[in-house]
Short mmCIF file of C-alpha atoms and ligand atoms in Angstrom, two decimals:
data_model
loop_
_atom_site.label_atom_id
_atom_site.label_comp_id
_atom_site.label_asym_id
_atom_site.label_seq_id
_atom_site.Cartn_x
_atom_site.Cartn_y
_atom_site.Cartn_z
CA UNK Y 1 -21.75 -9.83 6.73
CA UNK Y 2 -20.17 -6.35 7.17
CA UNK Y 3 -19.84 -6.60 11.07
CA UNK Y 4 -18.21 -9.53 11.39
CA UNK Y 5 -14.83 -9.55 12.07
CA UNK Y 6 -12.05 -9.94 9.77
CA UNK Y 7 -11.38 -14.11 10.53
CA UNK Y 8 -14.82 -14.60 10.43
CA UNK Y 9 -15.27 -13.15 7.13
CA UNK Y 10 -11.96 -15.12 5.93
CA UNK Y 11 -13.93 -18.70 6.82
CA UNK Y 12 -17.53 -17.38 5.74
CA UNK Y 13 -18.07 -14.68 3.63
CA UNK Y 14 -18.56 -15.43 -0.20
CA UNK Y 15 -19.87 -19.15 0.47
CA UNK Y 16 -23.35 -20.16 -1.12
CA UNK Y 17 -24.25 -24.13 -1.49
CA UNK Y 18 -25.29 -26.25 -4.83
CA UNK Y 19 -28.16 -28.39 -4.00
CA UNK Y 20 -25.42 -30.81 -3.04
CA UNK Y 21 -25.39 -29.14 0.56
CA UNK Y 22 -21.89 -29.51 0.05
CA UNK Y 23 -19.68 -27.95 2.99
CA UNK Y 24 -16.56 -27.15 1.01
CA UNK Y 25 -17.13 -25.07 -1.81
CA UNK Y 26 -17.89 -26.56 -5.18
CA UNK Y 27 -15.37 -25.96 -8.47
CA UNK Y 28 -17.25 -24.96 -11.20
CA UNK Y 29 -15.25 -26.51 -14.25
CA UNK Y 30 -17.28 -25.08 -16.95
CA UNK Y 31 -17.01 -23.47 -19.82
CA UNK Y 32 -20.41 -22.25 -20.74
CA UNK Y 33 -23.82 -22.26 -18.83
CA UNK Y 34 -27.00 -23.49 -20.58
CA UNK Y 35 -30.49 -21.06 -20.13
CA UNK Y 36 -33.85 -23.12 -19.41
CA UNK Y 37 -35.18 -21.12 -22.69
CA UNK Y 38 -34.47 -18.68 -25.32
CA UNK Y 39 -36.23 -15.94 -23.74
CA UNK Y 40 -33.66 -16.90 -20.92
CA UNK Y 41 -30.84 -16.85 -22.99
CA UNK Y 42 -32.01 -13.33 -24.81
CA UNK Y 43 -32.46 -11.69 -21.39
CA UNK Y 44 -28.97 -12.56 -20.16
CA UNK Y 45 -27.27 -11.55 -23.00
CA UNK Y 46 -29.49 -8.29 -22.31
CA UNK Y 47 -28.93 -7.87 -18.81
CA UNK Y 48 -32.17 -7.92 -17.90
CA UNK Y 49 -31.65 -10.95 -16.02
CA UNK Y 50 -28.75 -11.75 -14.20
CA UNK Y 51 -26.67 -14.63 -14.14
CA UNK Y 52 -23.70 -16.93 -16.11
CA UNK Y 53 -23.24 -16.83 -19.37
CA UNK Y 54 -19.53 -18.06 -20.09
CA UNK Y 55 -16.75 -17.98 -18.17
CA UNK Y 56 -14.86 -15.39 -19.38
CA UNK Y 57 -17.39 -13.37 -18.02
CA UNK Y 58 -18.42 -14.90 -14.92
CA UNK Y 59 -18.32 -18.30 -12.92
CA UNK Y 60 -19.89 -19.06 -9.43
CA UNK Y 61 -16.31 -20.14 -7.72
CA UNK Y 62 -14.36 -17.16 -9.34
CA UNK Y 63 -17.21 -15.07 -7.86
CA UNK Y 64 -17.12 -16.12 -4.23
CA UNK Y 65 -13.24 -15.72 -4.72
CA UNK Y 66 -14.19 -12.60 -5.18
CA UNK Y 67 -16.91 -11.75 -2.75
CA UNK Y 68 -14.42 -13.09 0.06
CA UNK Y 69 -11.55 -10.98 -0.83
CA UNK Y 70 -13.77 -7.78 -1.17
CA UNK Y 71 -15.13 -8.66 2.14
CA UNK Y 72 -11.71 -8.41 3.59
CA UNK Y 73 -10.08 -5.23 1.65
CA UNK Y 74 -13.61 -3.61 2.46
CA UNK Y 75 -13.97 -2.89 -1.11
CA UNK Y 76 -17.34 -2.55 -2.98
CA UNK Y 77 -16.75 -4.91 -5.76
CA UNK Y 78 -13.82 -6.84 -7.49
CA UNK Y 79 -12.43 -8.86 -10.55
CA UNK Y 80 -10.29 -11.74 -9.94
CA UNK Y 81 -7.20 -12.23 -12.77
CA UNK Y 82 -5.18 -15.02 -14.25
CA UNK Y 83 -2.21 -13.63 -12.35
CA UNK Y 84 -0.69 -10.31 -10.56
CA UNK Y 85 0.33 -8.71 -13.90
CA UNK Y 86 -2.93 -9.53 -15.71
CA UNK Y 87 -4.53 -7.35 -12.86
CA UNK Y 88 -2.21 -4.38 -12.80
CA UNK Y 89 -2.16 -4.56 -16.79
CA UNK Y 90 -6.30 -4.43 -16.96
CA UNK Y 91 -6.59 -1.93 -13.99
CA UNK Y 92 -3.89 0.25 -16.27
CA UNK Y 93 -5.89 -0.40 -19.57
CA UNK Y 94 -9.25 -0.11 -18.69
CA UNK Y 95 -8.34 3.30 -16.94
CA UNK Y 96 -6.14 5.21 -19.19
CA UNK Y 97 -6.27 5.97 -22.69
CA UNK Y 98 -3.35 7.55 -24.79
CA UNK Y 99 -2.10 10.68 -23.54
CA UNK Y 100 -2.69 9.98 -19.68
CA UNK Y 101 -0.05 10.01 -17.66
CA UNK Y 102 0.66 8.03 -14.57
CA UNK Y 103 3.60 8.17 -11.89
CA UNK Y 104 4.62 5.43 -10.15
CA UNK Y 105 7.10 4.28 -7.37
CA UNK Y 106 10.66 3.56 -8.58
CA UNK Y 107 10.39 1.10 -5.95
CA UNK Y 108 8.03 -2.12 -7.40
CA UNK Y 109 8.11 -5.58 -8.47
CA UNK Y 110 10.59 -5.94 -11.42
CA UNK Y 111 7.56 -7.40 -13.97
CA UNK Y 112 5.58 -3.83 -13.23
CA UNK Y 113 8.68 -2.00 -14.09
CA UNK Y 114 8.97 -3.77 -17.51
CA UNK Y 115 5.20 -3.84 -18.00
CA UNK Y 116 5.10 0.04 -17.62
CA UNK Y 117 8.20 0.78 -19.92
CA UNK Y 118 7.73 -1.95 -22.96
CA UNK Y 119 3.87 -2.32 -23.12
CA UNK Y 120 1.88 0.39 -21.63
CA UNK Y 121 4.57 2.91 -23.23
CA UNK Y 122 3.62 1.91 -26.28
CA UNK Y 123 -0.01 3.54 -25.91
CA UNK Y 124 1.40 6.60 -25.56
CA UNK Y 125 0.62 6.95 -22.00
CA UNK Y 126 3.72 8.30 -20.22
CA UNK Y 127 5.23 7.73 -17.14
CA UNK Y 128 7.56 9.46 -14.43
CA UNK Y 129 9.06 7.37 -11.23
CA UNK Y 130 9.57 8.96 -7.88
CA UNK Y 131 11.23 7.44 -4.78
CA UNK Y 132 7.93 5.53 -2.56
CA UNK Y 133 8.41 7.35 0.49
CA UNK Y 134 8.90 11.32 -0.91
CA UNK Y 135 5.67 12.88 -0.58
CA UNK Y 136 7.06 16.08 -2.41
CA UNK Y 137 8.18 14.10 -5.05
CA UNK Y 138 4.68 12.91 -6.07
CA UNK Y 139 2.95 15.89 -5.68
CA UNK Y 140 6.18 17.55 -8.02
CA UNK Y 141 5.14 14.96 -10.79
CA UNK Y 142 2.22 15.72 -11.12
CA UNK Y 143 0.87 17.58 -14.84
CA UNK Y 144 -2.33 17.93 -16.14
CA UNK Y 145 -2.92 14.82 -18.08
CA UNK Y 146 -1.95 12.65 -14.62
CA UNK Y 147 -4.68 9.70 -13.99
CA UNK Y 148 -3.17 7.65 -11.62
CA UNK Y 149 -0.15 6.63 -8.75
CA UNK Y 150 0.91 3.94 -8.64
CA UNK Y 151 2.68 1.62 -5.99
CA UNK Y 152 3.46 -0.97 -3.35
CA UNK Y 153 4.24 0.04 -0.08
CA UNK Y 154 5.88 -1.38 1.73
CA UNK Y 155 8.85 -2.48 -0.90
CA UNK Y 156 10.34 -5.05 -1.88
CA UNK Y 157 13.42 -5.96 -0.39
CA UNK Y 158 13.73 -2.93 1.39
CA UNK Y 159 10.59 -2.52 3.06
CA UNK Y 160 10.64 1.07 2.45
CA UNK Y 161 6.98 2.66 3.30
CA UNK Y 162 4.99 5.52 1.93
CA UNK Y 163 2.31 7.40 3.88
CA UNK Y 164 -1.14 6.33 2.28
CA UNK Y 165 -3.53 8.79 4.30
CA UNK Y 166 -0.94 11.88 3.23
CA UNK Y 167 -0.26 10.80 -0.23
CA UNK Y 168 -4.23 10.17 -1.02
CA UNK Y 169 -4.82 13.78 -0.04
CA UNK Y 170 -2.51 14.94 -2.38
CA UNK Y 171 -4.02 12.21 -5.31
CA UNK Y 172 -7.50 13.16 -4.29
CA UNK Y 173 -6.71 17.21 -4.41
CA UNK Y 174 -5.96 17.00 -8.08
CA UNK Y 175 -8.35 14.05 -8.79
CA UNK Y 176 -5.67 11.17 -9.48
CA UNK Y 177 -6.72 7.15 -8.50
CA UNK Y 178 -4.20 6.16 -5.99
CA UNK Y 179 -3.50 2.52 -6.67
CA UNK Y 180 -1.62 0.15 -4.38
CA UNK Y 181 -0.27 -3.40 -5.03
CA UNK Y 182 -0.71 -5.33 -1.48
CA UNK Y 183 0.68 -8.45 -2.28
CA UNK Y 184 3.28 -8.80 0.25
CA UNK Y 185 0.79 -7.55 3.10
CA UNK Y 186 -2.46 -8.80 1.93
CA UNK Y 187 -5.35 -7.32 3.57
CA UNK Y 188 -4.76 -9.61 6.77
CA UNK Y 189 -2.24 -6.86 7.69
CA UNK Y 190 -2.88 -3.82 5.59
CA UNK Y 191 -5.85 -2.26 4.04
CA UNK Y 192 -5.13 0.36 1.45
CA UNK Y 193 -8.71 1.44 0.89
CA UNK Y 194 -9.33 2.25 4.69
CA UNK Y 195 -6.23 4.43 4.18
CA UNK Y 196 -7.57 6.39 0.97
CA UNK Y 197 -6.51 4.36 -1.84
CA UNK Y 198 -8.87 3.54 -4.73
CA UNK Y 199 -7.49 0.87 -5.89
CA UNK Y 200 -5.99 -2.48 -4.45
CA UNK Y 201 -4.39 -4.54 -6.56
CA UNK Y 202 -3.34 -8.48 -5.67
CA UNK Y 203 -0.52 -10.62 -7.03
CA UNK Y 204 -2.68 -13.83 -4.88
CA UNK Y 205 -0.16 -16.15 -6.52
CA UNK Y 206 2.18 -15.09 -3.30
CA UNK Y 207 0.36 -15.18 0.37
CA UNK Y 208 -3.20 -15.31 -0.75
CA UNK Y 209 -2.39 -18.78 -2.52
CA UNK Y 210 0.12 -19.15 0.31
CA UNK Y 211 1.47 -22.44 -0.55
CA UNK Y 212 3.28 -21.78 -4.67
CA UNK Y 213 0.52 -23.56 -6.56
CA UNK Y 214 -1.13 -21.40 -8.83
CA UNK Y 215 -1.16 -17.75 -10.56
CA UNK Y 216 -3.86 -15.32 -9.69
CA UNK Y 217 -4.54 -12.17 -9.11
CA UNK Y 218 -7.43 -9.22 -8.15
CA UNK Y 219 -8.51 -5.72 -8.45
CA UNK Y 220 -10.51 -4.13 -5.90
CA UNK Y 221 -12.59 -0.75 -6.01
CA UNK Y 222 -15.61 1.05 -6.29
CA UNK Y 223 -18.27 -0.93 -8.31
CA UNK Y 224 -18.04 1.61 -11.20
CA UNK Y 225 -13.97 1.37 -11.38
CA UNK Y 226 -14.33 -2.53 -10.89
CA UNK Y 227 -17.03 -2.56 -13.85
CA UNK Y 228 -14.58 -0.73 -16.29
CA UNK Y 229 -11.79 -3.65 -15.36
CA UNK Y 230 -13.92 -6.44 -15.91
CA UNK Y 231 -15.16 -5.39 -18.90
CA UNK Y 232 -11.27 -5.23 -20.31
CA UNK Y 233 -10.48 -8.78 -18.47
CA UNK Y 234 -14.25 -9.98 -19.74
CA UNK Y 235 -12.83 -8.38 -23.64
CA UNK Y 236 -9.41 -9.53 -23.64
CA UNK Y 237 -9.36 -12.64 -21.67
CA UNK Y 238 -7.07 -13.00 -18.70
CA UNK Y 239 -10.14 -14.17 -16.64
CA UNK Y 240 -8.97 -16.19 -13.52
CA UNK Y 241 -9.98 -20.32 -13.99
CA UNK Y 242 -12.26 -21.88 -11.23
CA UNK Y 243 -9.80 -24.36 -10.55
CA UNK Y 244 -7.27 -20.99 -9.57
CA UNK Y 245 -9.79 -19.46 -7.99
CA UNK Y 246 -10.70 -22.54 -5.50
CA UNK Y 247 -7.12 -22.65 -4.77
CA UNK Y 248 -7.28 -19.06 -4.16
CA UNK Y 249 -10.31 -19.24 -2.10
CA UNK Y 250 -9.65 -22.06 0.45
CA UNK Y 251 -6.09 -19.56 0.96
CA UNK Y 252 -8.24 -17.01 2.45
CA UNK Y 253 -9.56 -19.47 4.77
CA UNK Y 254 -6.42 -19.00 6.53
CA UNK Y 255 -4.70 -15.91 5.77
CA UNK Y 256 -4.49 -14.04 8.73
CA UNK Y 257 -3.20 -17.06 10.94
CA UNK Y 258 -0.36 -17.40 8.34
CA UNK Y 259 0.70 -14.06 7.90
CA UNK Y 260 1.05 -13.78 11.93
CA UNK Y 261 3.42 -17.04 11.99
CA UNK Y 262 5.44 -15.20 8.88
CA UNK Y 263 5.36 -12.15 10.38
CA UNK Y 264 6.87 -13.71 13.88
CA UNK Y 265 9.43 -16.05 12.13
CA UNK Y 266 10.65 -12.94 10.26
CA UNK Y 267 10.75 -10.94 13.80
CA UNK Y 268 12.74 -13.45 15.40
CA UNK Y 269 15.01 -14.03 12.61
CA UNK Y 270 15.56 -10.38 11.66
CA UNK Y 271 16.30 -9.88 15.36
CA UNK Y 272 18.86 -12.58 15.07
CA UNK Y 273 20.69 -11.67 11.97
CA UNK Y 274 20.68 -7.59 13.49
CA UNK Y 275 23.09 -9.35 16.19
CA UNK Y 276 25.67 -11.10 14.11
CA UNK Y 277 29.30 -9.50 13.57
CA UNK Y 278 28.85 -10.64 10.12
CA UNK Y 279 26.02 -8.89 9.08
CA UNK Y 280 26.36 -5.21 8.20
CA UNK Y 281 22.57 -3.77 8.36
CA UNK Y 282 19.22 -5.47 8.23
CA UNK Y 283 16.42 -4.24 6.40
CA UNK Y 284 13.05 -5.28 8.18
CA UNK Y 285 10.25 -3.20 9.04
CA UNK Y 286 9.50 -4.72 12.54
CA UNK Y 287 12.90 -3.73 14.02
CA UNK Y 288 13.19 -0.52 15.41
CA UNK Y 289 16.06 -0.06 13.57
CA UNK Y 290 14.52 0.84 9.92
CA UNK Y 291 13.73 4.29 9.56
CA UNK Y 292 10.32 3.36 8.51
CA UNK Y 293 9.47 1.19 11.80
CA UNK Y 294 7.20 3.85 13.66
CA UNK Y 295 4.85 4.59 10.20
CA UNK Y 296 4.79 1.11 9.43
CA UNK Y 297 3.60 0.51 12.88
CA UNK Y 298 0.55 2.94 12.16
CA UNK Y 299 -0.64 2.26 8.45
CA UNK Y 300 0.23 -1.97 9.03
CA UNK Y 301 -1.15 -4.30 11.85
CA UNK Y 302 1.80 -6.63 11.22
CA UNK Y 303 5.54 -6.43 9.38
CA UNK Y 304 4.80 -9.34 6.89
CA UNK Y 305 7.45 -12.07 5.85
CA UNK Y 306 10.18 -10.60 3.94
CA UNK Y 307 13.37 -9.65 5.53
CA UNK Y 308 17.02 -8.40 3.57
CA UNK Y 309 20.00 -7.89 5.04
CA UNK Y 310 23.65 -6.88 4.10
CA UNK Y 311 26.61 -8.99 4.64
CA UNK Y 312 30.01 -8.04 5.05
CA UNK Y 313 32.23 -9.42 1.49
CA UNK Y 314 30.13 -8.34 -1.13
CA UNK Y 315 29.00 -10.56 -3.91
CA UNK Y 316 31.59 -13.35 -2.82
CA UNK Y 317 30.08 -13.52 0.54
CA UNK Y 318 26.52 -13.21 -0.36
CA UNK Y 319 26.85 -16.05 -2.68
CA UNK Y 320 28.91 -18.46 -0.50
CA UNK Y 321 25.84 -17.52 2.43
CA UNK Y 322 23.19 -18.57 -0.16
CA UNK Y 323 24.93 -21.73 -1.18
CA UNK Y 324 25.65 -22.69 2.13
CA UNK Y 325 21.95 -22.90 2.94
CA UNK Y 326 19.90 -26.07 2.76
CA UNK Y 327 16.57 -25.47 3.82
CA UNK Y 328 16.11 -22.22 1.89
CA UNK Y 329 14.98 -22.61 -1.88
CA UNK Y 330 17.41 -20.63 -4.06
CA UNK Y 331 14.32 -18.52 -5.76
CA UNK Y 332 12.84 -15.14 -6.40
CA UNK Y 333 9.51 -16.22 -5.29
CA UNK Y 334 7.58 -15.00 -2.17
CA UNK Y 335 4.64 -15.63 -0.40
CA UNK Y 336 4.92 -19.51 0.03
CA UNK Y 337 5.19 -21.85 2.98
CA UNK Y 338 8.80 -22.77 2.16
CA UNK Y 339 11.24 -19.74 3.04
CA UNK Y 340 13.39 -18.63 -0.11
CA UNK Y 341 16.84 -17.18 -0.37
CA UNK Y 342 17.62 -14.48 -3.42
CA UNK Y 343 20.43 -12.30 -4.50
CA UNK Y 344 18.82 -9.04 -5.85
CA UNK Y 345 21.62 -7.57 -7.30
CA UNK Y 346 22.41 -10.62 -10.05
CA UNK Y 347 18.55 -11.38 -10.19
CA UNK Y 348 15.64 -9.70 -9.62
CA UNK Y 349 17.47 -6.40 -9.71
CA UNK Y 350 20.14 -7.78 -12.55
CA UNK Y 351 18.90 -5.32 -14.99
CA UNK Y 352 20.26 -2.28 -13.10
CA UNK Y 353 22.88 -0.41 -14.35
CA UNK Y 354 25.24 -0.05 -11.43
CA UNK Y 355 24.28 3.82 -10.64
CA UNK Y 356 21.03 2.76 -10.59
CA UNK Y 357 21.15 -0.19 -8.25
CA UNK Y 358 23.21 1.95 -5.90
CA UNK Y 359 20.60 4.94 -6.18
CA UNK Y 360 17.69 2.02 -5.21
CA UNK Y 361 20.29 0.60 -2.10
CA UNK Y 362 20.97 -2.80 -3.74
CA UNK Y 363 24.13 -3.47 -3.20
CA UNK Y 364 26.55 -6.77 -3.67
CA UNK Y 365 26.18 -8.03 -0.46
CA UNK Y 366 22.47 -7.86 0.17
CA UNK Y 367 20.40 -10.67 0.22
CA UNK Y 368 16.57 -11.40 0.64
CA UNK Y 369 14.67 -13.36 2.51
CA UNK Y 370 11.12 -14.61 2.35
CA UNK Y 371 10.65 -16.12 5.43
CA UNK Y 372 8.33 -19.78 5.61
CA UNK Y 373 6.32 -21.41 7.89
CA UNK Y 374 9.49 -23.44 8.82
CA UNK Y 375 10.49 -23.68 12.51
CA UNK Y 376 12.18 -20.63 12.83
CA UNK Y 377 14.96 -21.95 14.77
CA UNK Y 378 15.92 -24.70 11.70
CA UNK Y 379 16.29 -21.37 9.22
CA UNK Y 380 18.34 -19.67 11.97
CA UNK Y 381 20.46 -22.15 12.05
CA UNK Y 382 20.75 -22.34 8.45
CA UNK Y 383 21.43 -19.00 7.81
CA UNK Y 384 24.14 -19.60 10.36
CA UNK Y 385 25.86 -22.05 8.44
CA UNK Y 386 26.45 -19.75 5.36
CA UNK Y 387 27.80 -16.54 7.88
C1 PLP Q 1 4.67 -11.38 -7.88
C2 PLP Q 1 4.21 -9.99 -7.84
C3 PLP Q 1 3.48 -9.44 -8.90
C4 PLP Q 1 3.15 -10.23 -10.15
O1 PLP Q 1 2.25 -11.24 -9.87
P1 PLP Q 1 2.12 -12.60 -10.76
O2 PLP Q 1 1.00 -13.30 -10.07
O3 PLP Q 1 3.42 -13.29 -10.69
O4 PLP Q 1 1.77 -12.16 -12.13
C5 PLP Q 1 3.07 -8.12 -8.80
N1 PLP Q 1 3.34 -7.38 -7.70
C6 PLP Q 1 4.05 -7.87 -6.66
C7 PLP Q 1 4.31 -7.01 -5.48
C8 PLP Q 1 4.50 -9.19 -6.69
O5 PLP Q 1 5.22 -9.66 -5.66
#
């Protein structure tokens, strides 16, 4: 199905019937699988014969979970996780081994922050952060035992952006896997590989999902990177469950309509807020305004859902505004159908020290936004309330 388009390969790639001639794919809640014979069962322990064993290893719905979202990234092959973490933590381990080094953006999820410093630190693989979008700063980083980069780009809440195609030349010069998180873009607006990453990693808990259910997450690469990570998730456990993965799956189905609608509620409201006395600078990659806007414009097809802004008052302001709301759920989540509100600076970014938060640009009055598939003009007008 590689020349079909990308929608078309949202609805149809990855689907094979039971006998059933079911239309909807099947959920394979199973355990185990049972061989016809022993001579079946000693070849596909072998691998002479392919096929399920257990489902640690493999499952049919997990797989076309799978199939799908490699059919969109335009990867060769990929493992689906329990969750986000699970996949960054089994790219990490089945790719490194004590003495590597990695570098990574200063600018990621909060859990990938701790992950790196408390766990993976403790294999004696060592780490060094630069800022996302300073090109010289990677390439400055980089010693002799350095295996891999690490990021998300755009960031979250800022939306700052790094420039894939330039910094994969530099990772591919001094043979280095450039791996990016695309959770907040998903592949409906961004696709790392096409833009010299290696490695695409998915938190599909947030838009794939779409709708809050259910933890998952995904690695995409080459098959022979993709074989190393699923034998560590196929060792260790942290195999996605086919109940996940159906949730996961039918979210594909309609990705790319949903990340438009986010993507033009957040336009519209980040165009509002950019217009109100109240509001001292708005950080969203669609407005013309953020220094980023013209490469974001290049490396993305779309500006995604999350929007932050800075209100005049500081912390006293920013928390009346997100009490004041009633539509938007007071949470650090992303990614869902119902738009959240979040303070960065007491939560997600709480464990700053104060230089710190102001070297990373989260100050007291900023506050996030991950806009829903509400009617845009309903979370206008609750914003309004709280400014
Ligand atoms: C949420 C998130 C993760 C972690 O994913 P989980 O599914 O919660 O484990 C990783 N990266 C990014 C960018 C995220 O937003």
């Amino acid at each position: 199905m590689t020349t079909l388009n990308f929608d078309t390969k949202a609805i149809r790639e990855g689907y094979r019937t039971t006998g059933e001639q079911e239309h909807s794919e099947a959920i394979f809640m199973t355990s185990s699988f049972v061989f016809n014979s022993a001579e079946q069962a000693a070849n596909r322990f072998s691998k002479e014969e392919p096929g399920n064993i257990y489902a640690r290893f493999t499952n049919p719905t997990v797989d076309a979970f799978e199939r799908k979202l490699a059919a969109l990234e335009g990867a060769q092959a990929c493992v689906a996780t329990a969750s986000g973490m699970a996949a960054i933590f089994a790219t990490l381990m089945a790719l490194l081994k004590s003495g590597d080094h990695i570098i990574a953006s200063r600018n990621m999820f909060g859990t990938t922050i701790v992950l790196l410093n408390t766990i993976v630190t403790k294999f004696n693989i060592s780490i060094s952060y630069v800022d996302l979008s300073d090109l010289s700063a990677w390439e400055a980083a980089i010693n002799d035992k350095t295996k891999l980069f690490l990021l998300e780009t755009p960031s979250n809440p800022l939306g700052q952006v790094v420039d894939m195609s330039a910094l994969s030349k530099i990772s591919k010069a001094h043979d280095i896997l450039l791996a990016v998180d695309n959770a907040v873009l998903t592949p409906a607006l961004q696709k790392p590989l096409d833009l010299g990453a290696d490695i695409v990693i998915h938190s599909a808990t947030k838009y794939i999902d779409g709708q809050g259910r259910c933890l998952a997450g995904a690695v995409l690469a080459t098959e022979d990177i993709i074989e190393q990570v699923h034998g560590f998730v196929r060792a260790t456990g942290p195999s996605l469950s086919a109940f996940n993965a159906w949730i996961v799956l039918k979210g594909l189905d309609t990705l790319s309509l949903r990340m438009k609608a986010h993507s033009d509620n957040a336009m519209k409201l980040a165009t509002w807020l950019e217009q109100q006395t109240t509001v001292e600078k708005v950080h969203y990659l669609g407005l013309e305004s953020h220094a980023h806007h013209q490469l974001a414009k290049h490396q993305q097809s779309g500006f995604g859902g999350i929007v932050s802004f800075e209100i005049k008052g500081g912390r006293e302001a920013a928390f009346k505004l997100v009490n004041a709301t009633e539509i938007f759920s007071i949470t650090a989540n992303l990614g869902d159908t119902k738009s959240t509100i979040t303070h960065p600076s007491s939560t997600t970014h709480g464990r700053l020290t104060d230089e710190e938060k102001s070297s990373a640009n989260i100050s007291e009055g900023l506050i996030r936004l991950s806009i829903g598939l509400e009617d845009v003009n309903d979370l206008i007008a609750d914003i309004n309330k709280g400014l």
